[in-house]
Short mmCIF file of C-alpha atoms in Angstrom, two decimals:
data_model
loop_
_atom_site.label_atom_id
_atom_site.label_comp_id
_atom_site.label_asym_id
_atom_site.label_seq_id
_atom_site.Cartn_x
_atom_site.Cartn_y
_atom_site.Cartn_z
CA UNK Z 1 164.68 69.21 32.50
CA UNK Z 2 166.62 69.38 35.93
CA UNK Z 3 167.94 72.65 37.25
CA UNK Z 4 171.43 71.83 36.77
CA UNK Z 5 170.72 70.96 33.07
CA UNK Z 6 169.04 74.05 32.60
CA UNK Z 7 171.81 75.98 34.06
CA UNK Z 8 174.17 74.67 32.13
CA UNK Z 9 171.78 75.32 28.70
CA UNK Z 10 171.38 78.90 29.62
CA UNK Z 11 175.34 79.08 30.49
CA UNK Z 12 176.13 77.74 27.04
CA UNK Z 13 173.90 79.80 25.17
CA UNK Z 14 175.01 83.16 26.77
CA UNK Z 15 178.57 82.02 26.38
CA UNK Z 16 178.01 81.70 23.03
CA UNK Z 17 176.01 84.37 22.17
CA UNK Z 18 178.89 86.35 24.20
CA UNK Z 19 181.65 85.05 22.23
CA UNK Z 20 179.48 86.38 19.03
CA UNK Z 21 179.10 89.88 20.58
CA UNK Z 22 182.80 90.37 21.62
CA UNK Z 23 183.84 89.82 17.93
CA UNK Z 24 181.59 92.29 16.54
CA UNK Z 25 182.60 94.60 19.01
CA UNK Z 26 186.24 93.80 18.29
CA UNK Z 27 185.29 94.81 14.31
CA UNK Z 28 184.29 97.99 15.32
CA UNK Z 29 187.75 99.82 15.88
CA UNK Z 30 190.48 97.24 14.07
CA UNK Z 31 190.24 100.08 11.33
CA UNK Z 32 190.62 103.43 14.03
CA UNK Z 33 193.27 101.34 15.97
CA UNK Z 34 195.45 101.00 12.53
CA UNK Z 35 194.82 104.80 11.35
CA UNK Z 36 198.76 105.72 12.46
CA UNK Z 37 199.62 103.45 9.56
CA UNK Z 38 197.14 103.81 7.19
CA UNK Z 39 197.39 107.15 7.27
CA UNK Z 40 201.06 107.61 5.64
CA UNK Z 41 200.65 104.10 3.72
CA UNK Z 42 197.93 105.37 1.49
CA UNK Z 43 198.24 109.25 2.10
CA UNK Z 44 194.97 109.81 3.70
CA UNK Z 45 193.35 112.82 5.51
CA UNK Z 46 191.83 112.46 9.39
CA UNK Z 47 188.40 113.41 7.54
CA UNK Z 48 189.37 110.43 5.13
CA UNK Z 49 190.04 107.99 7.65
CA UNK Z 50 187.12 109.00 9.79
CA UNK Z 51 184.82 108.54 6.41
CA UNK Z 52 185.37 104.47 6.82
CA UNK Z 53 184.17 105.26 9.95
CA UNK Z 54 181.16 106.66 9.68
CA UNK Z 55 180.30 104.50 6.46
CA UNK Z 56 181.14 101.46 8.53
CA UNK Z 57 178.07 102.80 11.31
CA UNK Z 58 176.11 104.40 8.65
CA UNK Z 59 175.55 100.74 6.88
CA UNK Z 60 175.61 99.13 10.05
CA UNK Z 61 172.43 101.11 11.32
CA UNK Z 62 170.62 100.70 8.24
CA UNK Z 63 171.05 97.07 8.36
CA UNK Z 64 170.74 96.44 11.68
CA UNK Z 65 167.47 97.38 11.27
CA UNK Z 66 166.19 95.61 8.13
CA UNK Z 67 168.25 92.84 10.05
CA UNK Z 68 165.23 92.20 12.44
CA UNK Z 69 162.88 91.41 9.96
CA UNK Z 70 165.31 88.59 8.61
CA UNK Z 71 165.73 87.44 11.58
CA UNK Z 72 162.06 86.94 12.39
CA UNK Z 73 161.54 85.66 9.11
CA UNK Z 74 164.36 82.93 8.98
CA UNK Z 75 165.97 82.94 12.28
CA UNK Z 76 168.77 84.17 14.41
CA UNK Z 77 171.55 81.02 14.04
CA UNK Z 78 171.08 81.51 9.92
CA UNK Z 79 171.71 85.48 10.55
CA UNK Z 80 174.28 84.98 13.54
CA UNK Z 81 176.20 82.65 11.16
CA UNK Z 82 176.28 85.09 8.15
CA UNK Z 83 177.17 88.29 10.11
CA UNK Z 84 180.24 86.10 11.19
CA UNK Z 85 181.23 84.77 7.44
CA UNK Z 86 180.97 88.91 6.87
CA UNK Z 87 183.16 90.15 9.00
CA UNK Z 88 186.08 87.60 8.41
CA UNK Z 89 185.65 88.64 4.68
CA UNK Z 90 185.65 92.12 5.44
CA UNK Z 91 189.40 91.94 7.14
CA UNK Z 92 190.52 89.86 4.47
CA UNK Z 93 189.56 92.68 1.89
CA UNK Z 94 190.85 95.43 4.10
CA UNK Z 95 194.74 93.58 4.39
CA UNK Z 96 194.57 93.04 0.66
CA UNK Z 97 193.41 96.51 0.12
CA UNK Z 98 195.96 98.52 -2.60
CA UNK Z 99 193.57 101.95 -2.78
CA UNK Z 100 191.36 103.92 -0.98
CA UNK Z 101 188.23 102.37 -2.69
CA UNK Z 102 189.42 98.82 -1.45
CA UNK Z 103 189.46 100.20 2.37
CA UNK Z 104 185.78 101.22 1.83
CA UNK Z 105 184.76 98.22 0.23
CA UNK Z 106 185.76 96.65 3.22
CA UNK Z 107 184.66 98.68 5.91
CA UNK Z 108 181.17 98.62 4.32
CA UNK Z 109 181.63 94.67 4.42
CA UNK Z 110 182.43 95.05 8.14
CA UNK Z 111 179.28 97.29 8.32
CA UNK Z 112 177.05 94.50 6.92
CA UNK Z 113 178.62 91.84 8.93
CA UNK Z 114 178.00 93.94 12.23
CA UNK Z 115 174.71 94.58 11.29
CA UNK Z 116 173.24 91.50 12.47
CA UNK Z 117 174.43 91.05 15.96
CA UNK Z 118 172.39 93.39 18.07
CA UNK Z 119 168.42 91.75 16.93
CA UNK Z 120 169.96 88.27 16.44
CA UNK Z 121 171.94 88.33 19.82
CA UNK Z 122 168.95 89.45 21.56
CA UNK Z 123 166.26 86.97 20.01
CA UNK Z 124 168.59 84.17 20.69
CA UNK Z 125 168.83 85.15 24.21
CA UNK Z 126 165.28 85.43 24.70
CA UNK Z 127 163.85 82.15 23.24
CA UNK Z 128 166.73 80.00 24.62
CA UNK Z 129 167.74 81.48 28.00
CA UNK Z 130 165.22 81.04 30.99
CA UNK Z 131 163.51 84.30 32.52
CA UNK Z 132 164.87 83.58 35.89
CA UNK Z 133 168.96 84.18 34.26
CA UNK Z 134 168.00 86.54 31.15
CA UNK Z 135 169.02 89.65 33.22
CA UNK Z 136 172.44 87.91 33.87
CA UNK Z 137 172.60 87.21 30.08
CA UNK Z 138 171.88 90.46 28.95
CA UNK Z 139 174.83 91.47 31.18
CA UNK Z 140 177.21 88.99 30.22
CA UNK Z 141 176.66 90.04 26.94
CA UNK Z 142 177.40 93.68 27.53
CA UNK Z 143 180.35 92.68 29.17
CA UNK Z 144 181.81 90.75 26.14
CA UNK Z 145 181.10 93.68 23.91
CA UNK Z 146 183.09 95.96 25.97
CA UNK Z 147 186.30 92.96 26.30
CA UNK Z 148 186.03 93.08 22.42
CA UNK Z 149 186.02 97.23 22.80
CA UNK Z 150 189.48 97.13 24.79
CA UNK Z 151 191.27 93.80 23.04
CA UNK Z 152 190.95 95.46 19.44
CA UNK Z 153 193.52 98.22 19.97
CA UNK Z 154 195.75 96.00 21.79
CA UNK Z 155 195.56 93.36 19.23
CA UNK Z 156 195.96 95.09 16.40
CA UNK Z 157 198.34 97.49 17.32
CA UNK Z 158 200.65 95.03 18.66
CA UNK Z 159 200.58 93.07 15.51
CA UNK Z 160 201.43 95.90 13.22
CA UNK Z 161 204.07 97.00 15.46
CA UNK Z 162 206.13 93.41 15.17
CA UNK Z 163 204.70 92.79 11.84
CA UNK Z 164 202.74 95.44 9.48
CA UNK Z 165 198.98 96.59 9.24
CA UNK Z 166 198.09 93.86 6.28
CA UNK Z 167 199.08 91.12 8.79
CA UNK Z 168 197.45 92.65 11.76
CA UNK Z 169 194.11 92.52 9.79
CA UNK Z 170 194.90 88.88 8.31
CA UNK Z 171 195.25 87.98 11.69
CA UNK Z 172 192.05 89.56 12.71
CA UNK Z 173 190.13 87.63 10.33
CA UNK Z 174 191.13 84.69 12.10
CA UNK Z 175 188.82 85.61 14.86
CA UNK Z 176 185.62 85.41 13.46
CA UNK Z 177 186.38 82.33 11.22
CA UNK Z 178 187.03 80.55 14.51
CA UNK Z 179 184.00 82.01 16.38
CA UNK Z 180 182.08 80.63 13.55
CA UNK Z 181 183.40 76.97 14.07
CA UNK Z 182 182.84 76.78 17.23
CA UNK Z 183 178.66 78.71 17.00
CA UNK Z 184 178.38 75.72 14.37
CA UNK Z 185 179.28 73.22 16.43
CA UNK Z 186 176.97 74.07 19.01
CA UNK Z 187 174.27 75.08 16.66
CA UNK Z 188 171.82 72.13 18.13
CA UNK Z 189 171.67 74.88 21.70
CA UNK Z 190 171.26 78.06 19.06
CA UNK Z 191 168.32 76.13 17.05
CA UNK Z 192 165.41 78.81 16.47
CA UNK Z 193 162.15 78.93 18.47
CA UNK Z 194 159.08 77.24 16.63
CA UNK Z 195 156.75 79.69 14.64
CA UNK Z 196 153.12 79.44 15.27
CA UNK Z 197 150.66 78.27 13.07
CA UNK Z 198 149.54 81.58 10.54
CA UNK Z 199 147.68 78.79 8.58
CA UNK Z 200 144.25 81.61 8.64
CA UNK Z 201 146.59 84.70 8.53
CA UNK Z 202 146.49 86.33 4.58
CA UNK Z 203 149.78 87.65 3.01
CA UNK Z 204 148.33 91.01 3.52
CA UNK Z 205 147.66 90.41 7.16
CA UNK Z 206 151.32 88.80 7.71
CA UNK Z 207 152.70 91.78 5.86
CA UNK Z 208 150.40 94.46 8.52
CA UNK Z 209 151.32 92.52 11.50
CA UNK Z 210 154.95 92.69 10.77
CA UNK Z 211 155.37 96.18 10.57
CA UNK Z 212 152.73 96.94 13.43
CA UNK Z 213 155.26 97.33 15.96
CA UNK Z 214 156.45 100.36 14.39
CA UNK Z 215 153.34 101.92 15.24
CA UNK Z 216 154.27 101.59 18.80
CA UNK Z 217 155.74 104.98 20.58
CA UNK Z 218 157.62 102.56 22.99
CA UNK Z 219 159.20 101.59 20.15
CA UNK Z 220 160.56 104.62 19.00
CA UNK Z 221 161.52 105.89 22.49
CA UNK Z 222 163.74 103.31 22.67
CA UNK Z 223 165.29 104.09 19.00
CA UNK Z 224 166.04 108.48 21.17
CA UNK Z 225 167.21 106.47 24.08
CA UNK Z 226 169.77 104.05 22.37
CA UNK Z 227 170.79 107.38 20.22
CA UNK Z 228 171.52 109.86 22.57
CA UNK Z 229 173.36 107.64 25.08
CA UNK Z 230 175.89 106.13 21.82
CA UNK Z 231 176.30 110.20 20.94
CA UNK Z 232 177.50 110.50 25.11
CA UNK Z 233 179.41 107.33 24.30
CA UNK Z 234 180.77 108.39 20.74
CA UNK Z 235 182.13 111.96 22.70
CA UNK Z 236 184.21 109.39 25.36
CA UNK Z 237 185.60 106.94 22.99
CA UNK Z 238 186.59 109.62 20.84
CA UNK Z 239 187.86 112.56 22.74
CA UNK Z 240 187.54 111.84 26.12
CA UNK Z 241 191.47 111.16 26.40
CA UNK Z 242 192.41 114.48 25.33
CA UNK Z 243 190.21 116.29 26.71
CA UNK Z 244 191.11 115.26 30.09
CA UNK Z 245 194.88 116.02 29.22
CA UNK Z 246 193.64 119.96 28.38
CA UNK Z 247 191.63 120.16 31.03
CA UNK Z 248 193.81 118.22 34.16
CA UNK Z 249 197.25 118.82 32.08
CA UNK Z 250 197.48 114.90 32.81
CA UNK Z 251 200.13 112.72 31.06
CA UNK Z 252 198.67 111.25 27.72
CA UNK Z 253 199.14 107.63 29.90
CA UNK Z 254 197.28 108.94 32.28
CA UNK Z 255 194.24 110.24 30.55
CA UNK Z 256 194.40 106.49 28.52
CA UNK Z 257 194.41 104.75 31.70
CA UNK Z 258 191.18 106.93 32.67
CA UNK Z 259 189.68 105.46 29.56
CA UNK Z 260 191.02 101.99 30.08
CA UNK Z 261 189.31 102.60 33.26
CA UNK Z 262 185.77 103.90 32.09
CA UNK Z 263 185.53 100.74 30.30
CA UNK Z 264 187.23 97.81 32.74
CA UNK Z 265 184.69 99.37 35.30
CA UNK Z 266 182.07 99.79 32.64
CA UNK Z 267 181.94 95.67 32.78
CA UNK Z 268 181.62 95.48 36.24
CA UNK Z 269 179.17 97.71 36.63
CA UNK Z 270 176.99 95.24 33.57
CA UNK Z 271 177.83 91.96 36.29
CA UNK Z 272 176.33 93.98 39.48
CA UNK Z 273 173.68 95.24 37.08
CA UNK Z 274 172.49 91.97 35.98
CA UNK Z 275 171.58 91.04 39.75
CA UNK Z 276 169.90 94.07 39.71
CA UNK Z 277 167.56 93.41 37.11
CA UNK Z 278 166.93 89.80 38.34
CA UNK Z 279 165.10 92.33 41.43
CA UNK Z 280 163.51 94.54 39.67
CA UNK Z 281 161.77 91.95 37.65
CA UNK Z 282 160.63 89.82 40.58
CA UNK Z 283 156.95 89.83 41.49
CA UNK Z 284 155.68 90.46 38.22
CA UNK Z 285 157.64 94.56 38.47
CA UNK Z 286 159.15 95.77 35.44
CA UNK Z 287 160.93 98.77 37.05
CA UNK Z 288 164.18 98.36 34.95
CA UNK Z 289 163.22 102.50 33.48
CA UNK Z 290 163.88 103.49 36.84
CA UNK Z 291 167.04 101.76 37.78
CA UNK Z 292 168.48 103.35 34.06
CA UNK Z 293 167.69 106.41 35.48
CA UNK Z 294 169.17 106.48 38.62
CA UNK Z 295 172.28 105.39 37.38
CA UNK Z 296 172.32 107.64 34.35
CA UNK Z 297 171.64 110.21 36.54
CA UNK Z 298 174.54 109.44 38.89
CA UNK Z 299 176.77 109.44 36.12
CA UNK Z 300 175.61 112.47 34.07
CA UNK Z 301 176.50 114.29 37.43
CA UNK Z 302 179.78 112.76 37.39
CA UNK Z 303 180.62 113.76 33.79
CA UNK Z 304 179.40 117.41 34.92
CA UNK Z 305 181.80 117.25 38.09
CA UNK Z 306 184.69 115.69 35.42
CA UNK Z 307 184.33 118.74 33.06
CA UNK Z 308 184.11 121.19 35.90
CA UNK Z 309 187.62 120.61 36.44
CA UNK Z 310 187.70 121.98 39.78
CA UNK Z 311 189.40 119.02 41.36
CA UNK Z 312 192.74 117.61 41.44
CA UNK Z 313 193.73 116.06 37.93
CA UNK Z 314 194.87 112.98 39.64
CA UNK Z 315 190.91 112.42 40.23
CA UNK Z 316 189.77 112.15 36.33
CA UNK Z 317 190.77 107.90 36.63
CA UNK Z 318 187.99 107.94 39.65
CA UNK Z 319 186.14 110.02 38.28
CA UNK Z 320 185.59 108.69 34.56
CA UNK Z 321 185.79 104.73 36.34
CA UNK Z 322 182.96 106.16 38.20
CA UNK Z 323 181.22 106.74 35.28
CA UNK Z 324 181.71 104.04 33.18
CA UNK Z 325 180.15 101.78 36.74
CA UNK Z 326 177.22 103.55 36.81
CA UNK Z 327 176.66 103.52 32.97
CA UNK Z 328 177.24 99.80 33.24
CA UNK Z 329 175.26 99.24 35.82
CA UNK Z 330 171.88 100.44 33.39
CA UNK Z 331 172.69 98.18 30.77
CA UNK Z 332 170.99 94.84 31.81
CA UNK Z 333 168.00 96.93 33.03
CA UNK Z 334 167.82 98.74 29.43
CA UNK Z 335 168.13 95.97 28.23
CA UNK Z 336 165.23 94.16 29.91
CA UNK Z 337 163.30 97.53 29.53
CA UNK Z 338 162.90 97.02 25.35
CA UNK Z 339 162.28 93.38 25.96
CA UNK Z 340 159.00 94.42 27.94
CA UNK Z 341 158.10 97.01 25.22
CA UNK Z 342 158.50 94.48 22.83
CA UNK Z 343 155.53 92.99 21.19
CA UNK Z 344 155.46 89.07 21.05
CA UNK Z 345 157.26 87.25 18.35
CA UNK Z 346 158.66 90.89 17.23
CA UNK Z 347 161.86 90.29 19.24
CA UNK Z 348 164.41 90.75 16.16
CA UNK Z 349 162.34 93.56 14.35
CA UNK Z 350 161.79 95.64 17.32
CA UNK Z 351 166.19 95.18 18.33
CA UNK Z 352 166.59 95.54 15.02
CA UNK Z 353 165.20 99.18 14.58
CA UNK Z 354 165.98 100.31 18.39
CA UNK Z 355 169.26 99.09 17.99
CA UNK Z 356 170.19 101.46 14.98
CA UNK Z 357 169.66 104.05 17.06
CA UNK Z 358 173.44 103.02 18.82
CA UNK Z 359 175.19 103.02 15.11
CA UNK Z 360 172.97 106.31 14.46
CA UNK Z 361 174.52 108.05 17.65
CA UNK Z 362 177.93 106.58 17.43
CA UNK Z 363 178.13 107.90 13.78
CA UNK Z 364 177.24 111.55 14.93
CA UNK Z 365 178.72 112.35 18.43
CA UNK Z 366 182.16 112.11 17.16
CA UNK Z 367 181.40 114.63 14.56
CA UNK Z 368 179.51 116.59 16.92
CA UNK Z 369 181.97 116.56 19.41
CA UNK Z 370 185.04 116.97 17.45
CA UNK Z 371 183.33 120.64 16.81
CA UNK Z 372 183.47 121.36 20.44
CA UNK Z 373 186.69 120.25 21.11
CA UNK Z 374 188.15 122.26 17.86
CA UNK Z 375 186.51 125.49 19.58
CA UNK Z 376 188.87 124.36 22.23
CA UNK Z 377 186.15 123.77 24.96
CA UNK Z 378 187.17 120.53 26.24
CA UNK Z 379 185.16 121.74 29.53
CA UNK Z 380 181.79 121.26 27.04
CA UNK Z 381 182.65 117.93 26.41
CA UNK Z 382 181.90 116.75 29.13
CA UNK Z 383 178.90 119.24 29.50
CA UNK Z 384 177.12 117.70 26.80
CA UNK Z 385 178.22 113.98 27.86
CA UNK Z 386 176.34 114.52 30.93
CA UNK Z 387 173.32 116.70 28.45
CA UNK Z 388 172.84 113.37 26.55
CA UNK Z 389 172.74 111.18 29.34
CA UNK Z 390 170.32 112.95 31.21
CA UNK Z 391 168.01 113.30 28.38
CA UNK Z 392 167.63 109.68 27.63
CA UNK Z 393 166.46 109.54 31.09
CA UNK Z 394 163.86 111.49 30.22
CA UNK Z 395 163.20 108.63 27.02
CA UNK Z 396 163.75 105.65 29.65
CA UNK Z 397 161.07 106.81 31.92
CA UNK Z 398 158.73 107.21 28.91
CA UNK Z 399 159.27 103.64 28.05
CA UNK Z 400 159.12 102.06 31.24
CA UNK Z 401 155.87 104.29 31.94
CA UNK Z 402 154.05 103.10 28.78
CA UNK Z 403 154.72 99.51 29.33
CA UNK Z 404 153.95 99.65 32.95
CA UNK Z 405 150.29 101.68 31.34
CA UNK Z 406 149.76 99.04 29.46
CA UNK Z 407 150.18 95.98 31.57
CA UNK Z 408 147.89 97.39 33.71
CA UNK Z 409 144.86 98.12 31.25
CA UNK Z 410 145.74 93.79 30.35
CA UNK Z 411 145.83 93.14 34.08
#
């Protein structure tokens, strides 16, 4: 195959393995972004409304990681393509939804759909994309995931303005439906990687090597690294807006355009961060651990700075796009980092479990947060942004010392 072929293989596969992850990122606040309207339309409590939330992460998690066994077992398209059907079902539930029950039903659907994205994504990605662009992959798809973050609240907000919230989510089931027409179409470039012979391998062999990986502490230190950085992340999606209004006394647009900001430079810092991992993998390194670190550790000191509040308030936009760059930046390289920890032919199972670690956190740091910022210390939100953040450093180095351990006892 030439290079030019190649490149354009790789670039269709991470496009459309992209496209995937934007929609299931998308899924994840069509629900919060409506809550103005389902509030009054079914009489709901905050703690109600929040409930869909965490049951939509709760399932998620769970599933995510029995996802990775499925997706060893029978492939990523097959999984990729259900995950899809799921989520268009899911918003066609939640518009037709008359009771409270109905908008659970549906935001567990949504759960199950999302599920699958995370170890079928990432095993696609790895058997079909070449080494030398994998890092750029990785950070392409971060970068969709985060478009998908800030077109949901646009999207559906604008809809149920001009139209109502059952049409907004009608609409939103378009999305996936479509998605899924075009992944089929092009399902010759997501075709799964060959299995190799297990002709002399027993049942109860099969069943030992499948859940050996879970024996691995890299393994696990990847599950406390993806968890404590999506409780830093669940404390800025959820209250990182207001707490920049009590703290700077900044105009609600303001403190939204700081989070608009967190993310838009959140995606940049993913497309520099893919380059960055291309280096850090050359000449056989695998030094990805320390460039998470470094830029966590930038960032955790910019979240500290942030909730200091001892600069001017017209600073928090800087500030928090400061932070979301540097926390983009780590995301190829973390990325890469589980791929090396990764045993072979484990790719889904071991994204599978790691990756419940990000539902896991995202489902508790709004609770946890929420507490702080009801104590009316919006100064210790911040404070424990930057906590989290600097303690899965402490998980990243961990991972990226045991791999680099045990490449050299195989050297």
């Amino acid at each position: 195959m030439s290079r030019d072929t190649n490149l354009r293989t790789d670039a269709r596969v991470i496009g459309l393995v992209g496209l995937a992850h934007g929609t299931s990122h998308f899924y994840h606040l069509i629900l919060a972004a409506l809550f103005p309207w389902l509030k009054p339309a079914f009489g709901l409590s905050y703690a109600e409304l929040g409930l869909l939330l965490t049951a939509f992460f709760v399932v998620s998690g769970v599933g995510q990681a029995l996802a990775g066994f499925v997706v060893d077992r029978v492939g990523a398209r097959r999984v990729l393509f259900f995950g899809m059907t799921m989520l268009g079902v899911s918003a066609l539930v939640l518009s037709a939804a008359g009771s409270y029950a109905a908008l659970m039903a549906g935001a567990l659907l949504a759960g199950i759909g999302n599920s699958i994205f995370h170890p079928a994504d990432y095993t696609l990605l790895n058997q079909r994309v070449s080494r030398a662009r994998l890092a750029h992959g990785f950070s392409v798809h971060g970068i969709s995931g985060n478009i998908g973050w800030a077109a949901a609240p646009l999207f559906m907000t604008t809809v149920a303005t001009l139209s109502s919230w059952r049409m907004a989510l009608a609409y939103a089931a378009i999305l996936p439906f479509a998605v899924l027409g075009i992944l089929f179409l092009n399902r010759a470039h997501l075709r799964p990687e060959p299995k190799p012979a297990a002709a002399s391998i027993d049942a109860a062999g099969e069943a030992a090597g499948t859940l050996s990986f879970l024996r691995l502490r890299a393994v696990w230190m990847c599950f406390a690294f993806f968890f404590l950085t999506a409780v830093s992340l669940g404390g800025i999606q959820a209250f990182a807006s207001i707490g920049l209004i009590q703290l700077y006394g900044v105009s609600r647009e303001l403190a939204t355009g700081a989070y608009t900001a967190y993310m838009l430079a959140s995606a940049v810092g993913m497309l520099l961060g893919g380059f960055v991992g291309v280096r850090a993998t050359g000449a056989g390194r695998q030094d990805h651990d320390r460039t998470v670190a470094i830029a966590f550790a930038v960032a955790a000191a910019l979240a500290l700075l942030l909730g200091a509040a001892v600069l001017p308030g017209w600073l928090a936009l800087p500030l928090m796009a400061l932070i979301g760059f540097f926390s983009g930046v780590a995301g190829p390289s973390r990325d890469l980092m589980i791929r090396a920890a990764a045993p072979q032919n484990a790719t889904g199972r071991v994204y599978g479990v790691v990756y419940s670690g990000l539902d896991s956190g995202l489902s508790v740091g709004p609770a946890m947060f929420g507490l702080v910022m009801d104590a009316g210390h919006p100064g210790w939100l911040f404070a424990g942004i930057a906590l989290f953040q600097a303690l899965a450093i402490v998980t990243a180095v961990g991972v990226g010392g045991g791999t680099r351990g045990a490449r050299l006892q195989n050297a």
